[in-house]
């Protein structure tokens, strides 16, 4: 086998320029695939990180996954009941203190309670419908991504005496209000209270910046006339990937619908899978083209080395030996190209990591960002693996032809 | 003593619209220690016969046995094994691998056979090449040698695995008379001194005359002379 390898390397070395071209072809293929994979994966990771960051990892709401069975349905199992008027359940998560205590006992992470209700903010003759969210500022700080997005004030500003509210900056703009302005909040139950704006946040998501107002949990309960009620428990886990298991367990324990962020964003995550399929297709195509370069050079070598093949066969080399010889030449080119390609890929990634650009949008102060790049040994291994396989295939076809060559034809031709 | 190589009605027909008969009905037996010259006019099938005997080509009829072993039905791998260990080839053109040195060319069959270690192969290649007067050219490449020298390297290579049978296809065909004589003398010495069997296709009447046996072919058939 070492002899075959020596022969293969000699053949390759004998064709300096073509070898170089083939190796560069593979190297560019491998290098670009690595850079592309790093970009795509980096983009995906960045996207998911943002997603995970802005959302609660598990969201437990006062809903049920399936509509509850009505007592009448249970009482008369055999009867078909139509037009039943459902019993009015008390809304909200019942017995929140106990539910929270149960979750605290095992959930690896932090949790925050809230009560979400609908209401209208009224100021200077303008009415804007918003979601009024009652929170506990200390717990909220640890769970919500909003804590980072405050322009002025913070959640803790809510605690200072009197009725306070924090709203998005766009909402304040629409109302013509600013920090310190007192606005009127009217709830869906008709309760009306005056609240002072003590904080402004800006998330970049218009729906939130324009449609959310945070008050103390107690105030929200008063506004909605539901003392001690909550209707949402949000969990922030130490390991976001554990969310589905945690959600399943919490749902089994409490009976309420617990949704993991993966479930909530299923379609987005599916879109990412499609993106990956596209990426690997393109990467595969690049490497396939590189494979043609190898096919070309090995075909040329087998044509030029027809005489050598005849000699080696007459000396007692088998067809298998010949096939191995040229297959090995293909794989050697693939391996050489992969090694150079790793260097190319690494340099490209490094160069891309230096690229910085400015993001500026309406009402957004300029942010300087750079490309999100993921570094993974797998990108290198997969690219090299694919290159080796395509090099093997590219080498195999001419190798098979070479092995079939009849030495007599060559010897006759030469003499 | 059984024949080293024995054929019965050996025939090779090229399949074509009009089939071409290369050799037909060759029956002969060649024993150890013979120097056989195959002669005949161009196109009489001399080389075709040699390729059949050397297992480079497959007969379409008749039988062939080497060292008493019937060749028919052997796999490609087994035929290659016989070429490697039992047969040595010398062609009209030296057919050395141009990228390898003289010594490496001689060692390639040994390495393929794999019976000897690196040191032993080195010793043997040195010995073979020195015996043929090439001691000063061990590390040169074939293109740095003269035609006669190259042909002697080819002879050395054919002896690499010490085969009992050497097949030569016009071994002196591309050499001047001085080199021809030298190569012939080497082949002759192999037969006389080392008991090898040499089967040589030749145009060279002088060489044929010196052989211990001559086989004359006309139109692919034996015409014993």
PDB file of C-alpha atoms in Angstrom, chain A residues 57-343:
ATOM      1  CA  UNK A  57     -38.408  30.599  28.162  1.00  0.00           C
ATOM      2  CA  UNK A  58     -41.611  29.111  29.467  1.00  0.00           C
ATOM      3  CA  UNK A  59     -44.867  31.017  29.555  1.00  0.00           C
ATOM      4  CA  UNK A  60     -47.570  29.631  31.835  1.00  0.00           C
ATOM      5  CA  UNK A  61     -50.940  31.281  31.210  1.00  0.00           C
ATOM      6  CA  UNK A  62     -54.378  30.745  32.701  1.00  0.00           C
ATOM      7  CA  UNK A  63     -55.509  28.878  29.629  1.00  0.00           C
ATOM      8  CA  UNK A  64     -56.020  25.185  29.067  1.00  0.00           C
ATOM      9  CA  UNK A  65     -54.679  23.296  26.136  1.00  0.00           C
ATOM     10  CA  UNK A  66     -58.095  21.761  25.497  1.00  0.00           C
ATOM     11  CA  UNK A  67     -61.469  23.257  26.230  1.00  0.00           C
ATOM     12  CA  UNK A  68     -62.628  22.027  29.592  1.00  0.00           C
ATOM     13  CA  UNK A  69     -65.321  19.399  29.688  1.00  0.00           C
ATOM     14  CA  UNK A  70     -68.540  20.646  31.118  1.00  0.00           C
ATOM     15  CA  UNK A  71     -69.969  18.917  34.187  1.00  0.00           C
ATOM     16  CA  UNK A  72     -73.047  17.864  32.240  1.00  0.00           C
ATOM     17  CA  UNK A  73     -70.871  16.001  29.770  1.00  0.00           C
ATOM     18  CA  UNK A  74     -69.334  14.032  32.592  1.00  0.00           C
ATOM     19  CA  UNK A  75     -72.669  13.320  34.270  1.00  0.00           C
ATOM     20  CA  UNK A  76     -74.325  11.854  31.187  1.00  0.00           C
ATOM     21  CA  UNK A  77     -71.621   9.907  29.422  1.00  0.00           C
ATOM     22  CA  UNK A  78     -73.871   8.175  26.928  1.00  0.00           C
ATOM     23  CA  UNK A  79     -75.926  11.187  25.942  1.00  0.00           C
ATOM     24  CA  UNK A  80     -75.190  13.550  23.106  1.00  0.00           C
ATOM     25  CA  UNK A  81     -75.494  17.030  24.476  1.00  0.00           C
ATOM     26  CA  UNK A  82     -75.811  19.997  22.204  1.00  0.00           C
ATOM     27  CA  UNK A  83     -76.108  23.721  22.839  1.00  0.00           C
ATOM     28  CA  UNK A  84     -74.719  23.470  26.313  1.00  0.00           C
ATOM     29  CA  UNK A  85     -73.971  26.823  27.882  1.00  0.00           C
ATOM     30  CA  UNK A  86     -70.498  26.507  29.417  1.00  0.00           C
ATOM     31  CA  UNK A  87     -69.974  27.274  33.055  1.00  0.00           C
ATOM     32  CA  UNK A  88     -68.185  30.559  33.625  1.00  0.00           C
ATOM     33  CA  UNK A  89     -64.828  29.638  35.102  1.00  0.00           C
ATOM     34  CA  UNK A  90     -63.112  32.055  37.334  1.00  0.00           C
ATOM     35  CA  UNK A  91     -60.387  33.515  35.213  1.00  0.00           C
ATOM     36  CA  UNK A  92     -56.744  33.566  36.216  1.00  0.00           C
ATOM     37  CA  UNK A  93     -54.391  31.098  37.750  1.00  0.00           C
ATOM     38  CA  UNK A  94     -56.117  29.841  40.869  1.00  0.00           C
ATOM     39  CA  UNK A  95     -54.208  29.853  44.097  1.00  0.00           C
ATOM     40  CA  UNK A  96     -51.127  31.589  42.713  1.00  0.00           C
ATOM     41  CA  UNK A  97     -49.171  31.407  45.964  1.00  0.00           C
ATOM     42  CA  UNK A  98     -49.291  27.640  45.974  1.00  0.00           C
ATOM     43  CA  UNK A  99     -48.564  27.376  42.236  1.00  0.00           C
ATOM     44  CA  UNK A 100     -45.524  29.603  42.577  1.00  0.00           C
ATOM     45  CA  UNK A 101     -44.278  27.686  45.608  1.00  0.00           C
ATOM     46  CA  UNK A 102     -44.592  24.419  43.702  1.00  0.00           C
ATOM     47  CA  UNK A 103     -42.655  25.774  40.737  1.00  0.00           C
ATOM     48  CA  UNK A 104     -39.974  27.402  42.866  1.00  0.00           C
ATOM     49  CA  UNK A 105     -39.247  24.015  44.400  1.00  0.00           C
ATOM     50  CA  UNK A 106     -37.784  22.515  41.223  1.00  0.00           C
ATOM     51  CA  UNK A 107     -37.561  24.973  38.317  1.00  0.00           C
ATOM     52  CA  UNK A 108     -33.939  25.662  37.459  1.00  0.00           C
ATOM     53  CA  UNK A 109     -34.219  29.356  36.878  1.00  0.00           C
ATOM     54  CA  UNK A 110     -36.182  32.447  37.872  1.00  0.00           C
ATOM     55  CA  UNK A 111     -39.862  33.185  37.621  1.00  0.00           C
ATOM     56  CA  UNK A 112     -42.090  36.219  37.642  1.00  0.00           C
ATOM     57  CA  UNK A 113     -45.846  36.583  38.106  1.00  0.00           C
ATOM     58  CA  UNK A 114     -47.998  39.004  36.258  1.00  0.00           C
ATOM     59  CA  UNK A 115     -51.565  39.906  35.567  1.00  0.00           C
ATOM     60  CA  UNK A 116     -52.326  41.054  32.085  1.00  0.00           C
ATOM     61  CA  UNK A 117     -55.488  42.947  31.359  1.00  0.00           C
ATOM     62  CA  UNK A 118     -56.768  45.305  28.693  1.00  0.00           C
ATOM     63  CA  UNK A 119     -57.264  48.982  29.215  1.00  0.00           C
ATOM     64  CA  UNK A 120     -57.168  52.431  27.710  1.00  0.00           C
ATOM     65  CA  UNK A 121     -54.731  55.228  28.475  1.00  0.00           C
ATOM     66  CA  UNK A 122     -56.292  58.636  28.250  1.00  0.00           C
ATOM     67  CA  UNK A 123     -54.375  61.882  28.084  1.00  0.00           C
ATOM     68  CA  UNK A 124     -55.075  65.236  26.555  1.00  0.00           C
ATOM     69  CA  UNK A 125     -58.125  63.955  24.751  1.00  0.00           C
ATOM     70  CA  UNK A 126     -56.415  60.972  23.192  1.00  0.00           C
ATOM     71  CA  UNK A 127     -57.333  57.372  23.963  1.00  0.00           C
ATOM     72  CA  UNK A 128     -54.905  54.559  23.260  1.00  0.00           C
ATOM     73  CA  UNK A 129     -55.755  50.952  23.996  1.00  0.00           C
ATOM     74  CA  UNK A 130     -52.976  49.083  25.721  1.00  0.00           C
ATOM     75  CA  UNK A 131     -52.233  45.904  27.552  1.00  0.00           C
ATOM     76  CA  UNK A 132     -51.883  46.693  31.229  1.00  0.00           C
ATOM     77  CA  UNK A 133     -49.431  44.343  32.826  1.00  0.00           C
ATOM     78  CA  UNK A 134     -49.194  44.092  36.587  1.00  0.00           C
ATOM     79  CA  UNK A 135     -45.782  42.991  37.769  1.00  0.00           C
ATOM     80  CA  UNK A 136     -43.544  42.602  40.789  1.00  0.00           C
ATOM     81  CA  UNK A 137     -40.618  44.875  39.871  1.00  0.00           C
ATOM     82  CA  UNK A 138     -37.867  42.892  41.617  1.00  0.00           C
ATOM     83  CA  UNK A 139     -38.829  39.565  40.067  1.00  0.00           C
ATOM     84  CA  UNK A 140     -39.590  41.184  36.705  1.00  0.00           C
ATOM     85  CA  UNK A 141     -36.095  42.659  36.509  1.00  0.00           C
ATOM     86  CA  UNK A 142     -34.640  39.169  36.603  1.00  0.00           C
ATOM     87  CA  UNK A 143     -36.927  37.693  33.978  1.00  0.00           C
ATOM     88  CA  UNK A 144     -37.823  40.377  31.456  1.00  0.00           C
ATOM     89  CA  UNK A 145     -35.518  41.566  28.750  1.00  0.00           C
ATOM     90  CA  UNK A 146     -37.261  44.904  29.069  1.00  0.00           C
ATOM     91  CA  UNK A 147     -35.023  45.750  32.013  1.00  0.00           C
ATOM     92  CA  UNK A 148     -32.245  46.519  29.503  1.00  0.00           C
ATOM     93  CA  UNK A 149     -34.414  48.640  27.257  1.00  0.00           C
ATOM     94  CA  UNK A 150     -35.255  51.480  29.567  1.00  0.00           C
ATOM     95  CA  UNK A 151     -34.572  54.940  28.232  1.00  0.00           C
ATOM     96  CA  UNK A 152     -35.594  56.628  31.411  1.00  0.00           C
ATOM     97  CA  UNK A 153     -36.462  55.219  34.818  1.00  0.00           C
ATOM     98  CA  UNK A 154     -36.788  51.495  35.432  1.00  0.00           C
ATOM     99  CA  UNK A 155     -39.127  48.876  36.850  1.00  0.00           C
ATOM    100  CA  UNK A 156     -38.059  49.771  40.361  1.00  0.00           C
ATOM    101  CA  UNK A 157     -39.331  53.315  39.821  1.00  0.00           C
ATOM    102  CA  UNK A 158     -42.800  51.786  40.138  1.00  0.00           C
ATOM    103  CA  UNK A 159     -42.265  51.141  43.821  1.00  0.00           C
ATOM    104  CA  UNK A 160     -41.894  54.769  44.852  1.00  0.00           C
ATOM    105  CA  UNK A 161     -45.136  56.065  46.411  1.00  0.00           C
ATOM    106  CA  UNK A 162     -48.376  56.627  44.510  1.00  0.00           C
ATOM    107  CA  UNK A 163     -49.744  55.078  41.316  1.00  0.00           C
ATOM    108  CA  UNK A 164     -46.972  54.760  38.813  1.00  0.00           C
ATOM    109  CA  UNK A 165     -46.777  53.349  35.292  1.00  0.00           C
ATOM    110  CA  UNK A 166     -43.991  52.706  32.797  1.00  0.00           C
ATOM    111  CA  UNK A 167     -44.826  52.793  29.087  1.00  0.00           C
ATOM    112  CA  UNK A 168     -43.096  52.553  25.744  1.00  0.00           C
ATOM    113  CA  UNK A 169     -41.640  55.732  24.289  1.00  0.00           C
ATOM    114  CA  UNK A 170     -43.850  55.528  21.216  1.00  0.00           C
ATOM    115  CA  UNK A 171     -46.967  55.379  23.343  1.00  0.00           C
ATOM    116  CA  UNK A 172     -45.800  58.451  25.247  1.00  0.00           C
ATOM    117  CA  UNK A 173     -45.141  60.157  21.936  1.00  0.00           C
ATOM    118  CA  UNK A 174     -48.608  59.350  20.649  1.00  0.00           C
ATOM    119  CA  UNK A 175     -50.180  60.659  23.798  1.00  0.00           C
ATOM    120  CA  UNK A 176     -47.945  63.693  23.868  1.00  0.00           C
ATOM    121  CA  UNK A 177     -46.875  62.686  27.350  1.00  0.00           C
ATOM    122  CA  UNK A 178     -43.449  62.508  28.854  1.00  0.00           C
ATOM    123  CA  UNK A 179     -41.699  61.363  31.990  1.00  0.00           C
ATOM    124  CA  UNK A 180     -43.609  62.692  35.013  1.00  0.00           C
ATOM    125  CA  UNK A 181     -46.877  63.201  33.139  1.00  0.00           C
ATOM    126  CA  UNK A 182     -49.963  61.898  34.915  1.00  0.00           C
ATOM    127  CA  UNK A 183     -52.275  59.929  32.629  1.00  0.00           C
ATOM    128  CA  UNK A 184     -55.609  58.259  33.239  1.00  0.00           C
ATOM    129  CA  UNK A 185     -55.874  54.497  32.850  1.00  0.00           C
ATOM    130  CA  UNK A 186     -59.303  53.000  32.326  1.00  0.00           C
ATOM    131  CA  UNK A 187     -59.631  49.241  32.617  1.00  0.00           C
ATOM    132  CA  UNK A 188     -62.038  46.973  30.795  1.00  0.00           C
ATOM    133  CA  UNK A 189     -64.094  46.665  33.973  1.00  0.00           C
ATOM    134  CA  UNK A 190     -64.578  50.415  34.001  1.00  0.00           C
ATOM    135  CA  UNK A 191     -62.205  51.203  36.838  1.00  0.00           C
ATOM    136  CA  UNK A 192     -60.364  54.444  36.289  1.00  0.00           C
ATOM    137  CA  UNK A 193     -57.145  55.553  38.027  1.00  0.00           C
ATOM    138  CA  UNK A 194     -54.585  58.256  37.509  1.00  0.00           C
ATOM    139  CA  UNK A 195     -51.030  57.029  36.955  1.00  0.00           C
ATOM    140  CA  UNK A 196     -47.779  58.957  36.743  1.00  0.00           C
ATOM    141  CA  UNK A 197     -45.313  57.942  34.045  1.00  0.00           C
ATOM    142  CA  UNK A 198     -42.074  57.077  35.836  1.00  0.00           C
ATOM    143  CA  UNK A 199     -40.244  55.170  33.113  1.00  0.00           C
ATOM    144  CA  UNK A 200     -39.965  54.933  29.332  1.00  0.00           C
ATOM    145  CA  UNK A 201     -38.651  51.952  27.446  1.00  0.00           C
ATOM    146  CA  UNK A 202     -37.745  51.342  23.853  1.00  0.00           C
ATOM    147  CA  UNK A 203     -37.538  47.741  22.582  1.00  0.00           C
ATOM    148  CA  UNK A 204     -37.581  48.432  18.853  1.00  0.00           C
ATOM    149  CA  UNK A 205     -40.767  46.387  18.483  1.00  0.00           C
ATOM    150  CA  UNK A 206     -43.553  48.865  17.732  1.00  0.00           C
ATOM    151  CA  UNK A 207     -46.295  46.631  19.076  1.00  0.00           C
ATOM    152  CA  UNK A 208     -44.654  46.670  22.482  1.00  0.00           C
ATOM    153  CA  UNK A 209     -43.427  50.248  22.465  1.00  0.00           C
ATOM    154  CA  UNK A 210     -46.889  51.438  21.584  1.00  0.00           C
ATOM    155  CA  UNK A 211     -49.087  48.903  23.311  1.00  0.00           C
ATOM    156  CA  UNK A 212     -47.789  47.989  26.748  1.00  0.00           C
ATOM    157  CA  UNK A 213     -47.933  49.648  30.118  1.00  0.00           C
ATOM    158  CA  UNK A 214     -46.457  48.172  33.280  1.00  0.00           C
ATOM    159  CA  UNK A 215     -47.892  48.841  36.717  1.00  0.00           C
ATOM    160  CA  UNK A 216     -47.520  47.182  40.099  1.00  0.00           C
ATOM    161  CA  UNK A 217     -49.294  43.827  40.320  1.00  0.00           C
ATOM    162  CA  UNK A 218     -51.487  45.171  43.087  1.00  0.00           C
ATOM    163  CA  UNK A 219     -52.655  48.087  40.897  1.00  0.00           C
ATOM    164  CA  UNK A 220     -53.454  45.780  38.022  1.00  0.00           C
ATOM    165  CA  UNK A 221     -55.531  43.613  40.338  1.00  0.00           C
ATOM    166  CA  UNK A 222     -57.437  46.687  41.489  1.00  0.00           C
ATOM    167  CA  UNK A 223     -58.003  47.879  37.924  1.00  0.00           C
ATOM    168  CA  UNK A 224     -59.342  44.506  36.826  1.00  0.00           C
ATOM    169  CA  UNK A 225     -61.232  43.953  40.062  1.00  0.00           C
ATOM    170  CA  UNK A 226     -59.546  40.608  40.618  1.00  0.00           C
ATOM    171  CA  UNK A 227     -57.835  40.735  43.998  1.00  0.00           C
ATOM    172  CA  UNK A 228     -54.925  38.340  44.419  1.00  0.00           C
ATOM    173  CA  UNK A 229     -55.327  37.082  40.848  1.00  0.00           C
ATOM    174  CA  UNK A 230     -52.568  36.496  38.321  1.00  0.00           C
ATOM    175  CA  UNK A 231     -52.870  35.059  34.873  1.00  0.00           C
ATOM    176  CA  UNK A 232     -49.316  34.538  33.756  1.00  0.00           C
ATOM    177  CA  UNK A 233     -46.175  33.013  35.184  1.00  0.00           C
ATOM    178  CA  UNK A 234     -43.057  33.535  33.125  1.00  0.00           C
ATOM    179  CA  UNK A 235     -39.937  31.429  33.629  1.00  0.00           C
ATOM    180  CA  UNK A 236     -36.398  32.303  32.667  1.00  0.00           C
ATOM    181  CA  UNK A 237     -34.333  29.147  32.771  1.00  0.00           C
ATOM    182  CA  UNK A 238     -30.625  28.739  33.325  1.00  0.00           C
ATOM    183  CA  UNK A 239     -30.560  26.538  30.222  1.00  0.00           C
ATOM    184  CA  UNK A 240     -33.001  27.728  27.534  1.00  0.00           C
ATOM    185  CA  UNK A 241     -32.765  24.353  25.787  1.00  0.00           C
ATOM    186  CA  UNK A 242     -34.414  22.675  28.764  1.00  0.00           C
ATOM    187  CA  UNK A 243     -37.578  24.701  28.194  1.00  0.00           C
ATOM    188  CA  UNK A 244     -39.705  21.969  26.558  1.00  0.00           C
ATOM    189  CA  UNK A 245     -39.132  19.530  29.440  1.00  0.00           C
ATOM    190  CA  UNK A 246     -39.763  22.210  32.048  1.00  0.00           C
ATOM    191  CA  UNK A 247     -42.920  23.299  30.241  1.00  0.00           C
ATOM    192  CA  UNK A 248     -44.210  19.738  30.076  1.00  0.00           C
ATOM    193  CA  UNK A 249     -43.586  19.161  33.763  1.00  0.00           C
ATOM    194  CA  UNK A 250     -45.116  22.489  34.802  1.00  0.00           C
ATOM    195  CA  UNK A 251     -48.174  21.820  32.680  1.00  0.00           C
ATOM    196  CA  UNK A 252     -48.602  18.371  34.201  1.00  0.00           C
ATOM    197  CA  UNK A 253     -48.221  19.799  37.679  1.00  0.00           C
ATOM    198  CA  UNK A 254     -50.415  22.887  37.404  1.00  0.00           C
ATOM    199  CA  UNK A 255     -52.839  21.878  34.693  1.00  0.00           C
ATOM    200  CA  UNK A 256     -52.442  25.224  32.928  1.00  0.00           C
ATOM    201  CA  UNK A 257     -51.015  25.654  29.491  1.00  0.00           C
ATOM    202  CA  UNK A 258     -47.233  26.053  29.669  1.00  0.00           C
ATOM    203  CA  UNK A 259     -45.579  26.996  26.434  1.00  0.00           C
ATOM    204  CA  UNK A 260     -41.865  26.699  25.794  1.00  0.00           C
ATOM    205  CA  UNK A 261     -40.244  29.276  23.538  1.00  0.00           C
ATOM    206  CA  UNK A 262     -39.550  26.592  20.965  1.00  0.00           C
ATOM    207  CA  UNK A 263     -43.245  25.855  20.701  1.00  0.00           C
ATOM    208  CA  UNK A 264     -44.157  29.495  20.534  1.00  0.00           C
ATOM    209  CA  UNK A 265     -41.722  30.031  17.662  1.00  0.00           C
ATOM    210  CA  UNK A 266     -42.155  26.782  15.853  1.00  0.00           C
ATOM    211  CA  UNK A 267     -42.607  28.342  12.438  1.00  0.00           C
ATOM    212  CA  UNK A 268     -39.534  30.526  12.861  1.00  0.00           C
ATOM    213  CA  UNK A 269     -37.420  27.579  13.878  1.00  0.00           C
ATOM    214  CA  UNK A 270     -38.759  25.643  10.915  1.00  0.00           C
ATOM    215  CA  UNK A 271     -37.742  28.486   8.655  1.00  0.00           C
ATOM    216  CA  UNK A 272     -34.242  28.140  10.062  1.00  0.00           C
ATOM    217  CA  UNK A 273     -34.183  24.470   9.131  1.00  0.00           C
ATOM    218  CA  UNK A 274     -35.142  25.380   5.577  1.00  0.00           C
ATOM    219  CA  UNK A 275     -32.408  27.982   5.557  1.00  0.00           C
ATOM    220  CA  UNK A 276     -29.909  25.332   6.601  1.00  0.00           C
ATOM    221  CA  UNK A 277     -31.054  22.995   3.856  1.00  0.00           C
ATOM    222  CA  UNK A 278     -30.508  25.777   1.330  1.00  0.00           C
ATOM    223  CA  UNK A 279     -27.098  26.514   2.773  1.00  0.00           C
ATOM    224  CA  UNK A 280     -25.927  22.910   2.613  1.00  0.00           C
ATOM    225  CA  UNK A 281     -27.218  22.627  -0.934  1.00  0.00           C
ATOM    226  CA  UNK A 282     -25.198  25.630  -2.012  1.00  0.00           C
ATOM    227  CA  UNK A 283     -22.145  24.424  -0.123  1.00  0.00           C
ATOM    228  CA  UNK A 284     -22.554  20.999  -1.673  1.00  0.00           C
ATOM    229  CA  UNK A 285     -22.759  22.555  -5.125  1.00  0.00           C
ATOM    230  CA  UNK A 286     -19.550  24.483  -4.540  1.00  0.00           C
ATOM    231  CA  UNK A 287     -17.742  21.327  -3.517  1.00  0.00           C
ATOM    232  CA  UNK A 288     -19.224  19.436  -6.439  1.00  0.00           C
ATOM    233  CA  UNK A 289     -17.681  21.967  -8.806  1.00  0.00           C
ATOM    234  CA  UNK A 290     -14.369  21.475  -7.043  1.00  0.00           C
ATOM    235  CA  UNK A 291     -14.878  17.747  -7.557  1.00  0.00           C
ATOM    236  CA  UNK A 292     -15.013  18.298 -11.312  1.00  0.00           C
ATOM    237  CA  UNK A 293     -11.582  19.888 -11.128  1.00  0.00           C
ATOM    238  CA  UNK A 294     -10.275  16.741  -9.528  1.00  0.00           C
ATOM    239  CA  UNK A 295     -12.047  14.565 -12.063  1.00  0.00           C
ATOM    240  CA  UNK A 296     -10.406  16.557 -14.806  1.00  0.00           C
ATOM    241  CA  UNK A 297      -6.868  16.270 -13.498  1.00  0.00           C
ATOM    242  CA  UNK A 298      -7.134  12.578 -12.697  1.00  0.00           C
ATOM    243  CA  UNK A 299      -8.605  11.875 -16.103  1.00  0.00           C
ATOM    244  CA  UNK A 300      -5.670  13.702 -17.636  1.00  0.00           C
ATOM    245  CA  UNK A 301      -3.198  11.806 -15.517  1.00  0.00           C
ATOM    246  CA  UNK A 302      -4.702   8.456 -16.436  1.00  0.00           C
ATOM    247  CA  UNK A 303      -4.489   9.357 -20.113  1.00  0.00           C
ATOM    248  CA  UNK A 304      -0.940  10.524 -19.837  1.00  0.00           C
ATOM    249  CA  UNK A 305       0.086   7.670 -17.651  1.00  0.00           C
ATOM    250  CA  UNK A 306      -1.483   4.970 -19.786  1.00  0.00           C
ATOM    251  CA  UNK A 307       2.019   3.691 -20.476  1.00  0.00           C
ATOM    252  CA  UNK A 308       2.838   3.539 -16.776  1.00  0.00           C
ATOM    253  CA  UNK A 309      -0.376   1.631 -16.188  1.00  0.00           C
ATOM    254  CA  UNK A 310       0.619  -0.890 -18.852  1.00  0.00           C
ATOM    255  CA  UNK A 311       4.107  -1.214 -17.359  1.00  0.00           C
ATOM    256  CA  UNK A 312       2.828  -1.682 -13.845  1.00  0.00           C
ATOM    257  CA  UNK A 313       0.299  -4.234 -14.973  1.00  0.00           C
ATOM    258  CA  UNK A 314       2.932  -6.176 -16.887  1.00  0.00           C
ATOM    259  CA  UNK A 315       5.075  -6.140 -13.762  1.00  0.00           C
ATOM    260  CA  UNK A 316       2.309  -7.885 -11.876  1.00  0.00           C
ATOM    261  CA  UNK A 317       0.155  -5.085 -10.468  1.00  0.00           C
ATOM    262  CA  UNK A 318      -3.523  -5.982 -10.305  1.00  0.00           C
ATOM    263  CA  UNK A 319      -6.518  -4.006 -11.515  1.00  0.00           C
ATOM    264  CA  UNK A 320      -7.329  -3.328  -7.868  1.00  0.00           C
ATOM    265  CA  UNK A 321      -3.870  -1.814  -7.449  1.00  0.00           C
ATOM    266  CA  UNK A 322      -4.482   0.486 -10.399  1.00  0.00           C
ATOM    267  CA  UNK A 323      -7.877   1.508  -9.123  1.00  0.00           C
ATOM    268  CA  UNK A 324      -6.433   2.232  -5.716  1.00  0.00           C
ATOM    269  CA  UNK A 325      -3.601   4.205  -7.244  1.00  0.00           C
ATOM    270  CA  UNK A 326      -5.837   6.684  -9.026  1.00  0.00           C
ATOM    271  CA  UNK A 327      -8.439   6.739  -6.295  1.00  0.00           C
ATOM    272  CA  UNK A 328      -5.667   7.613  -3.897  1.00  0.00           C
ATOM    273  CA  UNK A 329      -4.537  10.408  -6.184  1.00  0.00           C
ATOM    274  CA  UNK A 330      -8.035  11.857  -6.090  1.00  0.00           C
ATOM    275  CA  UNK A 331      -8.262  11.565  -2.336  1.00  0.00           C
ATOM    276  CA  UNK A 332      -4.775  13.035  -1.936  1.00  0.00           C
ATOM    277  CA  UNK A 333      -5.855  16.075  -3.968  1.00  0.00           C
ATOM    278  CA  UNK A 334      -9.011  16.285  -1.887  1.00  0.00           C
ATOM    279  CA  UNK A 335      -7.025  16.061   1.334  1.00  0.00           C
ATOM    280  CA  UNK A 336      -4.489  18.653   0.202  1.00  0.00           C
ATOM    281  CA  UNK A 337      -7.314  20.918  -0.920  1.00  0.00           C
ATOM    282  CA  UNK A 338      -9.115  20.444   2.382  1.00  0.00           C
ATOM    283  CA  UNK A 339      -6.052  21.418   4.393  1.00  0.00           C
ATOM    284  CA  UNK A 340      -5.487  24.547   2.339  1.00  0.00           C
ATOM    285  CA  UNK A 341      -9.251  25.109   2.445  1.00  0.00           C
ATOM    286  CA  UNK A 342      -9.191  25.086   6.226  1.00  0.00           C
ATOM    287  CA  UNK A 343      -6.649  27.851   6.161  1.00  0.00           C
TER     288      UNK A 343
END
